[in-house]
Amino acid sequence: MNTRALRGAETATEQLQLEMERLRSELDRCTTRLQLTEKLLEHVADAVFVADLDGRIIDVNPAACSLLGYERQELLKMRPSDFATNASWEGILALIGTMELGDPVTVQRAYRCKSGEQKIADVRLTRENHAGRDLIVVFSREVTQQKGLRSRQNDGMLTESQQFTNADSTALDVTEGKRIEEALRRSEEYLRLTIDTIPILAWCSRPDGSNEFLNQRWLDYTGLSIEAARDWGWKVAIHPEDLSRLLDVWHKLLASGEPGELEARLRRFDGVYRWFLFRAEPLFDETGNIVKWYGTNTDIDDRKWAEAVLGAEKKILELITGDNSLTTILEALCRLVEELISGSLCTILFLDADGERLRKGIAPSFPPDFMAAVDGVNIGPRVGSCGTAAYRKETVIVSDINTDPLWADYRELALAYGLQAGWSTPILSAQEAVLGTFAIYSREPRSPTPQERKLLEQFAHVASVAIEHTRAEESLRRSEAKYRDLIDVSPDAIFIIDTDLTYVLANPAGAELAGCTPEELIGTPIAETFVPEERPLLPARMEMMKTEPYLRFERKFVRRNGDIVPVEVSLTTVRGRYLQAVLRDISERKRSEEALRASEQVARGQVEALTYSLDVLATASEPEKFLGKMLSTICRLLTGQSATLWLFDEPTDSLILRLVVDSVSPVGFDPEHQLIQNPRSWKENPVIQELFFAAGPIVCEDLETDPRVNDQFREYFMPKGTKKFLAVPILVGGKVRGMITVRHGERPPYRAEEIGLMQALAHQVMLAIRLTEVGDQSRQAAVLAERNRMARDVHDTLAQGFTGVIVQLEAAKYAISEGDRRDADSHLGRAGDLARRSLSEARRSVHALRPQALEQDDFWQALKGIVKSTTVGTTLHTTFETQGKVPVLPPAWQENLLRIGQEALSNTLKYAHARNFRTRLISNSKELLLELRDDGNGFQVKERHDGIGLTGMHERAEEMGGELKIVSSRGKGTTVTAILPFNPELVS
């Protein structure tokens, strides 16, 4: 019994050992597959995360560490919300909580890397059950470069980490076989979960290259079964054009044992080929032998397409920027698009100037007959693909020409040339104007893929750039030709200056200004054409040109021969690099400005002299003072050493020295002067003789060498520093009445403007002299006229009365002789009456010495008349003002007030040099005021004597029972006020 039981135990033990060996073998196989899977995950390009439902990351692959920049151990301590922006674990669970196990959820989110950089990733999340435990598996593929959004801050991103670790096996009280079975189950489930979940085509091959395993995604993509694809059956999914190259590389990798990769096209289940990146990695055992090859296929078709489009676009842009015709550029564009879209035919048509018809353009794959047939077709709403696109200004897609109504009128033409589909888009300018159309045709009915439609519109834009660039270049060439013609014929000097401030171009006028050929000028620093004192200004002006679009200034241009030319410079920036300088010779303008300044000096001198002469003459100033002022003005304006006035005395035939002044005041006469010693010696001086004979100015530029100057004259003036002089005659009625001379030391030659100025001032001097003479004559004539009037009054009044008295007396004498006493008394009585009347008339005659103006007008009108007549023709401005009614005054008052007004006016004219004189009469119930006011020099009242009649004015005011007030101060004018008490009885 015991033996049997023992044998049974031994048998059970052997069976258990065999089962354990089987399980160990199976475990080893699973472990190998697990290692293979882990190896695959290590080399998968996508980042893989595994997290539990509590949000803890429990495993990651190296790609995840590379994506985020964290170490693996750092990530195992984190949660997805630590690096997924705008994401919460609750949101992640809500996102996938309603999905079945194994069903993926795809989103796009942003990750925040350890460095702070943000990356965009396509994220695929799957909820899986592993050993009764729900896990979240996350595959992330970076798409930042494709999206161009590496720094977008506002996108949220939901990421979860994936990769499984072996779940802890609970060490329960079980046999080792159960532990092995549990580990095997977990291993295979983990392997299946991992390989079928990763969003990539994965496979495994034997050391000889034959396939052993393909994941479900690979099978789903190609549509092949595992039986058809194993071993070497997968080759049927490779594009025939790529197969031989792929096998060649694959065999080289098998032979070398090195990992590798290549690009090839893989057929999709619907027959469409897409580009994939094939990667292969060997797995070695502990002895170094290759156990397996593992690999992945990554879809890169979008990238390949983008690279091809970018390359084509780059080639076209290179052609555009090069020296190529528009035809060459657009032909290359069409051929590149035909290469990108296999079997396509491209055409570009141009819209004519009137915007109504399409003209043949570029169509490298179309027969000429077809292009001739469409040349000149009108655009419209149903004119094929191109005519409609130009009309609508939008893309037109015709997938089947056989049935599309847009081709109803042109279907036979298209089908005759084998065209079945046509996609066209308008070529628009920057201003949205239609330039033409770009079309892609196909020989089989089909619609464009999104990529192809984008390509159509993208290369229409490139064609627009080419057309507008070429037209702009042609316009620029025409403009440059015109500009070249313009600058060549421009009278202004035009230079182009480089950034190193050297001349790089000059027009003929510029070369002429520089005094050399254009070739000699090129490369010359512009500083060489600046005078030394202006060179420091050059850096500041160049600095200003960085902010100012235009700069204008004047400078001195130094020619090659050293001559200096004044120029006006207009400086502008050309194409952001060069400077264009337009220089205009302003020598003539400078001369004109100098002449203008000289003319202005002459005019100012004349005005100044004339104004002063009128002021002085109007105020009856002393002639000597006026003439001194005029000569000082001449000396100052001509910057002379002195100026001298000589007057010709015709009765004695002599030149009389009237005045000598410097620029400030008169100076004393020099008794040693030849003409002072002998006023008639002018007849022996050739210079003065020439002046009297020619009646014109005499200019002596060099006293020492001028042959007209005699030795005595030269010896007198040269020791005084005189080296030149100018003399002008004083003319009256064409006759020389004298001369004015001004002498100088060193100075430039006399200009015509200066000579003219001195002549004009000499005329002013002569005018002043003549006006003074005329004034004296007028005053003498006035005195004589008044005497004659008085004589007439005396004769008319007294003589007649005296005659009557004599007649009566003689009659009385006769009556007495006849003894007729009564008759004699009668005659004597009449003689007495006549005598009394004559006495009254005598008194009236004496009284008639008052101004005659009071005979016709009242006092106020008479005073206004005298003021106006006295000041007429002078610079003194007079005004009159009354306040209240002007009363009728006693004759004595009228005479006294008139005399006071005359005296005040006379003082103003003689001494005040005033501009304004105001007369005001104020009448009210209490007093009468006569106010006379000027704005002249004024005086200190206490310092003045009675030379200006102040005493007489006071006496006249007191005679009328009033008073006279005088207010004056130097420089502030004078006010004289007569104040009279108002008596109503005076008013008649």
PDB file of N, CA, C and O in Angstrom, residues 630-680:
ATOM      1  N   MET A 630      23.982 162.652 -42.220  1.00  0.00           N
ATOM      2  CA  MET A 630      23.997 162.028 -43.548  1.00  0.00           C
ATOM      3  C   MET A 630      25.384 161.505 -43.899  1.00  0.00           C
ATOM      4  O   MET A 630      25.539 160.393 -44.399  1.00  0.00           O
ATOM      5  N   LEU A 631      26.401 162.312 -43.634  1.00  0.00           N
ATOM      6  CA  LEU A 631      27.765 161.874 -43.939  1.00  0.00           C
ATOM      7  C   LEU A 631      28.165 160.686 -43.067  1.00  0.00           C
ATOM      8  O   LEU A 631      28.875 159.775 -43.524  1.00  0.00           O
ATOM      9  N   SER A 632      27.748 160.667 -41.798  1.00  0.00           N
ATOM     10  CA  SER A 632      28.049 159.519 -40.926  1.00  0.00           C
ATOM     11  C   SER A 632      27.398 158.254 -41.462  1.00  0.00           C
ATOM     12  O   SER A 632      27.979 157.161 -41.398  1.00  0.00           O
ATOM     13  N   THR A 633      26.196 158.411 -41.996  1.00  0.00           N
ATOM     14  CA  THR A 633      25.514 157.250 -42.583  1.00  0.00           C
ATOM     15  C   THR A 633      26.302 156.704 -43.767  1.00  0.00           C
ATOM     16  O   THR A 633      26.476 155.493 -43.913  1.00  0.00           O
ATOM     17  N   ILE A 634      26.789 157.611 -44.625  1.00  0.00           N
ATOM     18  CA  ILE A 634      27.603 157.171 -45.772  1.00  0.00           C
ATOM     19  C   ILE A 634      28.844 156.445 -45.289  1.00  0.00           C
ATOM     20  O   ILE A 634      29.202 155.363 -45.777  1.00  0.00           O
ATOM     21  N   CYS A 635      29.523 157.032 -44.317  1.00  0.00           N
ATOM     22  CA  CYS A 635      30.770 156.440 -43.814  1.00  0.00           C
ATOM     23  C   CYS A 635      30.500 155.074 -43.167  1.00  0.00           C
ATOM     24  O   CYS A 635      31.275 154.135 -43.355  1.00  0.00           O
ATOM     25  N   ARG A 636      29.381 154.949 -42.438  1.00  0.00           N
ATOM     26  CA  ARG A 636      29.078 153.685 -41.765  1.00  0.00           C
ATOM     27  C   ARG A 636      28.693 152.594 -42.759  1.00  0.00           C
ATOM     28  O   ARG A 636      29.158 151.456 -42.661  1.00  0.00           O
ATOM     29  N   LEU A 637      27.816 152.920 -43.711  1.00  0.00           N
ATOM     30  CA  LEU A 637      27.367 151.899 -44.666  1.00  0.00           C
ATOM     31  C   LEU A 637      28.490 151.435 -45.580  1.00  0.00           C
ATOM     32  O   LEU A 637      28.505 150.282 -46.003  1.00  0.00           O
ATOM     33  N   LEU A 638      29.440 152.320 -45.884  1.00  0.00           N
ATOM     34  CA  LEU A 638      30.546 151.930 -46.756  1.00  0.00           C
ATOM     35  C   LEU A 638      31.796 151.577 -45.965  1.00  0.00           C
ATOM     36  O   LEU A 638      32.853 151.343 -46.547  1.00  0.00           O
ATOM     37  N   THR A 639      31.690 151.539 -44.620  1.00  0.00           N
ATOM     38  CA  THR A 639      32.807 151.193 -43.717  1.00  0.00           C
ATOM     39  C   THR A 639      34.069 151.981 -44.063  1.00  0.00           C
ATOM     40  O   THR A 639      35.156 151.430 -44.217  1.00  0.00           O
ATOM     41  N   GLY A 640      33.878 153.288 -44.208  1.00  0.00           N
ATOM     42  CA  GLY A 640      35.023 154.133 -44.570  1.00  0.00           C
ATOM     43  C   GLY A 640      35.747 154.690 -43.358  1.00  0.00           C
ATOM     44  O   GLY A 640      35.274 154.637 -42.219  1.00  0.00           O
ATOM     45  N   GLN A 641      36.953 155.269 -43.626  1.00  0.00           N
ATOM     46  CA  GLN A 641      37.690 155.941 -42.556  1.00  0.00           C
ATOM     47  C   GLN A 641      37.045 157.277 -42.213  1.00  0.00           C
ATOM     48  O   GLN A 641      36.926 157.639 -41.047  1.00  0.00           O
ATOM     49  N   SER A 642      36.620 158.027 -43.237  1.00  0.00           N
ATOM     50  CA  SER A 642      35.938 159.299 -43.032  1.00  0.00           C
ATOM     51  C   SER A 642      35.205 159.666 -44.310  1.00  0.00           C
ATOM     52  O   SER A 642      35.498 159.152 -45.393  1.00  0.00           O
ATOM     53  N   ALA A 643      34.243 160.591 -44.164  1.00  0.00           N
ATOM     54  CA  ALA A 643      33.497 161.112 -45.315  1.00  0.00           C
ATOM     55  C   ALA A 643      33.540 162.631 -45.243  1.00  0.00           C
ATOM     56  O   ALA A 643      33.451 163.220 -44.160  1.00  0.00           O
ATOM     57  N   THR A 644      33.667 163.263 -46.421  1.00  0.00           N
ATOM     58  CA  THR A 644      33.861 164.714 -46.479  1.00  0.00           C
ATOM     59  C   THR A 644      32.883 165.331 -47.463  1.00  0.00           C
ATOM     60  O   THR A 644      32.656 164.769 -48.548  1.00  0.00           O
ATOM     61  N   LEU A 645      32.308 166.504 -47.081  1.00  0.00           N
ATOM     62  CA  LEU A 645      31.392 167.234 -47.952  1.00  0.00           C
ATOM     63  C   LEU A 645      32.058 168.527 -48.408  1.00  0.00           C
ATOM     64  O   LEU A 645      32.478 169.343 -47.581  1.00  0.00           O
ATOM     65  N   TRP A 646      32.180 168.689 -49.735  1.00  0.00           N
ATOM     66  CA  TRP A 646      32.735 169.887 -50.356  1.00  0.00           C
ATOM     67  C   TRP A 646      31.635 170.548 -51.181  1.00  0.00           C
ATOM     68  O   TRP A 646      30.939 169.875 -51.927  1.00  0.00           O
ATOM     69  N   LEU A 647      31.491 171.864 -51.035  1.00  0.00           N
ATOM     70  CA  LEU A 647      30.511 172.616 -51.820  1.00  0.00           C
ATOM     71  C   LEU A 647      31.235 173.618 -52.710  1.00  0.00           C
ATOM     72  O   LEU A 647      32.218 174.273 -52.304  1.00  0.00           O
ATOM     73  N   PHE A 648      30.750 173.765 -53.936  1.00  0.00           N
ATOM     74  CA  PHE A 648      31.380 174.658 -54.914  1.00  0.00           C
ATOM     75  C   PHE A 648      30.754 176.047 -54.803  1.00  0.00           C
ATOM     76  O   PHE A 648      29.529 176.200 -54.902  1.00  0.00           O
ATOM     77  N   ASP A 649      31.633 177.041 -54.568  1.00  0.00           N
ATOM     78  CA  ASP A 649      31.190 178.435 -54.499  1.00  0.00           C
ATOM     79  C   ASP A 649      31.465 179.073 -55.845  1.00  0.00           C
ATOM     80  O   ASP A 649      32.619 179.393 -56.182  1.00  0.00           O
ATOM     81  N   GLU A 650      30.421 179.239 -56.594  1.00  0.00           N
ATOM     82  CA  GLU A 650      30.581 179.692 -57.986  1.00  0.00           C
ATOM     83  C   GLU A 650      31.160 181.101 -58.082  1.00  0.00           C
ATOM     84  O   GLU A 650      32.034 181.352 -58.950  1.00  0.00           O
ATOM     85  N   PRO A 651      30.730 182.056 -57.241  1.00  0.00           N
ATOM     86  CA  PRO A 651      31.297 183.419 -57.387  1.00  0.00           C
ATOM     87  C   PRO A 651      32.813 183.455 -57.226  1.00  0.00           C
ATOM     88  O   PRO A 651      33.498 184.210 -57.922  1.00  0.00           O
ATOM     89  N   THR A 652      33.343 182.623 -56.313  1.00  0.00           N
ATOM     90  CA  THR A 652      34.800 182.645 -56.083  1.00  0.00           C
ATOM     91  C   THR A 652      35.524 181.524 -56.811  1.00  0.00           C
ATOM     92  O   THR A 652      36.741 181.417 -56.707  1.00  0.00           O
ATOM     93  N   ASP A 653      34.744 180.653 -57.470  1.00  0.00           N
ATOM     94  CA  ASP A 653      35.336 179.524 -58.200  1.00  0.00           C
ATOM     95  C   ASP A 653      36.179 178.650 -57.262  1.00  0.00           C
ATOM     96  O   ASP A 653      37.279 178.222 -57.609  1.00  0.00           O
ATOM     97  N   SER A 654      35.602 178.385 -56.058  1.00  0.00           N
ATOM     98  CA  SER A 654      36.362 177.669 -55.037  1.00  0.00           C
ATOM     99  C   SER A 654      35.556 176.466 -54.530  1.00  0.00           C
ATOM    100  O   SER A 654      34.321 176.446 -54.585  1.00  0.00           O
ATOM    101  N   LEU A 655      36.297 175.477 -54.008  1.00  0.00           N
ATOM    102  CA  LEU A 655      35.695 174.344 -53.301  1.00  0.00           C
ATOM    103  C   LEU A 655      35.815 174.603 -51.811  1.00  0.00           C
ATOM    104  O   LEU A 655      36.936 174.730 -51.284  1.00  0.00           O
ATOM    105  N   ILE A 656      34.671 174.699 -51.125  1.00  0.00           N
ATOM    106  CA  ILE A 656      34.659 175.037 -49.711  1.00  0.00           C
ATOM    107  C   ILE A 656      34.351 173.769 -48.911  1.00  0.00           C
ATOM    108  O   ILE A 656      33.369 173.073 -49.170  1.00  0.00           O
ATOM    109  N   LEU A 657      35.224 173.465 -47.956  1.00  0.00           N
ATOM    110  CA  LEU A 657      34.999 172.311 -47.077  1.00  0.00           C
ATOM    111  C   LEU A 657      33.861 172.639 -46.110  1.00  0.00           C
ATOM    112  O   LEU A 657      33.976 173.552 -45.302  1.00  0.00           O
ATOM    113  N   ARG A 658      32.756 171.853 -46.218  1.00  0.00           N
ATOM    114  CA  ARG A 658      31.595 172.117 -45.378  1.00  0.00           C
ATOM    115  C   ARG A 658      31.611 171.247 -44.128  1.00  0.00           C
ATOM    116  O   ARG A 658      31.268 171.692 -43.048  1.00  0.00           O
ATOM    117  N   LEU A 659      32.040 169.960 -44.258  1.00  0.00           N
ATOM    118  CA  LEU A 659      31.929 169.046 -43.114  1.00  0.00           C
ATOM    119  C   LEU A 659      32.797 167.823 -43.329  1.00  0.00           C
ATOM    120  O   LEU A 659      32.920 167.330 -44.454  1.00  0.00           O
ATOM    121  N   VAL A 660      33.419 167.338 -42.231  1.00  0.00           N
ATOM    122  CA  VAL A 660      34.182 166.085 -42.237  1.00  0.00           C
ATOM    123  C   VAL A 660      33.669 165.250 -41.062  1.00  0.00           C
ATOM    124  O   VAL A 660      33.606 165.744 -39.933  1.00  0.00           O
ATOM    125  N   VAL A 661      33.306 163.973 -41.321  1.00  0.00           N
ATOM    126  CA  VAL A 661      32.806 163.097 -40.254  1.00  0.00           C
ATOM    127  C   VAL A 661      33.425 161.715 -40.396  1.00  0.00           C
ATOM    128  O   VAL A 661      33.900 161.328 -41.483  1.00  0.00           O
ATOM    129  N   ASP A 662      33.440 160.999 -39.263  1.00  0.00           N
ATOM    130  CA  ASP A 662      33.706 159.566 -39.332  1.00  0.00           C
ATOM    131  C   ASP A 662      32.364 158.851 -39.220  1.00  0.00           C
ATOM    132  O   ASP A 662      31.324 159.454 -39.450  1.00  0.00           O
ATOM    133  N   SER A 663      32.355 157.574 -38.853  1.00  0.00           N
ATOM    134  CA  SER A 663      31.094 156.823 -38.831  1.00  0.00           C
ATOM    135  C   SER A 663      30.207 157.190 -37.650  1.00  0.00           C
ATOM    136  O   SER A 663      29.073 156.713 -37.559  1.00  0.00           O
ATOM    137  N   VAL A 664      30.712 158.057 -36.741  1.00  0.00           N
ATOM    138  CA  VAL A 664      29.951 158.376 -35.536  1.00  0.00           C
ATOM    139  C   VAL A 664      29.591 159.855 -35.472  1.00  0.00           C
ATOM    140  O   VAL A 664      28.434 160.226 -35.272  1.00  0.00           O
ATOM    141  N   SER A 665      30.568 160.732 -35.648  1.00  0.00           N
ATOM    142  CA  SER A 665      30.329 162.156 -35.417  1.00  0.00           C
ATOM    143  C   SER A 665      31.298 162.994 -36.263  1.00  0.00           C
ATOM    144  O   SER A 665      32.267 162.457 -36.828  1.00  0.00           O
ATOM    145  N   PRO A 666      31.046 164.318 -36.344  1.00  0.00           N
ATOM    146  CA  PRO A 666      31.969 165.200 -37.092  1.00  0.00           C
ATOM    147  C   PRO A 666      33.355 165.227 -36.451  1.00  0.00           C
ATOM    148  O   PRO A 666      33.514 165.020 -35.249  1.00  0.00           O
ATOM    149  N   VAL A 667      34.334 165.492 -37.292  1.00  0.00           N
ATOM    150  CA  VAL A 667      35.717 165.627 -36.825  1.00  0.00           C
ATOM    151  C   VAL A 667      36.226 166.985 -37.286  1.00  0.00           C
ATOM    152  O   VAL A 667      35.658 167.621 -38.196  1.00  0.00           O
ATOM    153  N   GLY A 668      37.312 167.420 -36.685  1.00  0.00           N
ATOM    154  CA  GLY A 668      37.842 168.746 -37.010  1.00  0.00           C
ATOM    155  C   GLY A 668      38.483 168.820 -38.391  1.00  0.00           C
ATOM    156  O   GLY A 668      38.905 167.810 -38.965  1.00  0.00           O
ATOM    157  N   PHE A 669      38.520 170.038 -38.919  1.00  0.00           N
ATOM    158  CA  PHE A 669      39.174 170.270 -40.214  1.00  0.00           C
ATOM    159  C   PHE A 669      40.686 170.198 -40.037  1.00  0.00           C
ATOM    160  O   PHE A 669      41.232 170.589 -39.004  1.00  0.00           O
ATOM    161  N   ASP A 670      41.363 169.721 -41.049  1.00  0.00           N
ATOM    162  CA  ASP A 670      42.825 169.679 -41.037  1.00  0.00           C
ATOM    163  C   ASP A 670      43.325 170.867 -41.864  1.00  0.00           C
ATOM    164  O   ASP A 670      43.139 170.901 -43.090  1.00  0.00           O
ATOM    165  N   PRO A 671      43.948 171.840 -41.213  1.00  0.00           N
ATOM    166  CA  PRO A 671      44.399 173.029 -41.970  1.00  0.00           C
ATOM    167  C   PRO A 671      45.472 172.709 -43.011  1.00  0.00           C
ATOM    168  O   PRO A 671      45.753 173.546 -43.880  1.00  0.00           O
ATOM    169  N   GLU A 672      46.084 171.507 -42.924  1.00  0.00           N
ATOM    170  CA  GLU A 672      47.138 171.158 -43.874  1.00  0.00           C
ATOM    171  C   GLU A 672      46.577 170.638 -45.195  1.00  0.00           C
ATOM    172  O   GLU A 672      47.332 170.391 -46.123  1.00  0.00           O
ATOM    173  N   HIS A 673      45.268 170.442 -45.232  1.00  0.00           N
ATOM    174  CA  HIS A 673      44.682 169.925 -46.466  1.00  0.00           C
ATOM    175  C   HIS A 673      44.883 170.920 -47.589  1.00  0.00           C
ATOM    176  O   HIS A 673      44.730 172.136 -47.413  1.00  0.00           O
ATOM    177  N   GLN A 674      45.224 170.402 -48.746  1.00  0.00           N
ATOM    178  CA  GLN A 674      45.554 171.250 -49.893  1.00  0.00           C
ATOM    179  C   GLN A 674      44.407 172.193 -50.241  1.00  0.00           C
ATOM    180  O   GLN A 674      44.621 173.386 -50.495  1.00  0.00           O
ATOM    181  N   LEU A 675      43.163 171.691 -50.262  1.00  0.00           N
ATOM    182  CA  LEU A 675      42.039 172.523 -50.665  1.00  0.00           C
ATOM    183  C   LEU A 675      41.643 173.517 -49.598  1.00  0.00           C
ATOM    184  O   LEU A 675      41.001 174.544 -49.898  1.00  0.00           O
ATOM    185  N   ILE A 676      41.975 173.239 -48.334  1.00  0.00           N
ATOM    186  CA  ILE A 676      41.702 174.215 -47.283  1.00  0.00           C
ATOM    187  C   ILE A 676      42.684 175.381 -47.388  1.00  0.00           C
ATOM    188  O   ILE A 676      42.323 176.551 -47.226  1.00  0.00           O
ATOM    189  N   GLN A 677      43.931 175.019 -47.671  1.00  0.00           N
ATOM    190  CA  GLN A 677      44.928 176.062 -47.834  1.00  0.00           C
ATOM    191  C   GLN A 677      44.675 176.901 -49.097  1.00  0.00           C
ATOM    192  O   GLN A 677      44.859 178.102 -49.105  1.00  0.00           O
ATOM    193  N   ASN A 678      44.215 176.263 -50.139  1.00  0.00           N
ATOM    194  CA  ASN A 678      43.964 176.957 -51.404  1.00  0.00           C
ATOM    195  C   ASN A 678      42.706 176.386 -52.037  1.00  0.00           C
ATOM    196  O   ASN A 678      42.757 175.397 -52.778  1.00  0.00           O
ATOM    197  N   PRO A 679      41.493 176.940 -51.728  1.00  0.00           N
ATOM    198  CA  PRO A 679      40.239 176.380 -52.233  1.00  0.00           C
ATOM    199  C   PRO A 679      40.141 176.329 -53.748  1.00  0.00           C
ATOM    200  O   PRO A 679      39.313 175.600 -54.279  1.00  0.00           O
ATOM    201  N   ARG A 680      40.994 177.060 -54.442  1.00  0.00           N
ATOM    202  CA  ARG A 680      40.921 177.057 -55.911  1.00  0.00           C
ATOM    203  C   ARG A 680      41.916 176.073 -56.516  1.00  0.00           C
ATOM    204  O   ARG A 680      42.009 175.961 -57.737  1.00  0.00           O
TER     205      ARG A 680
END
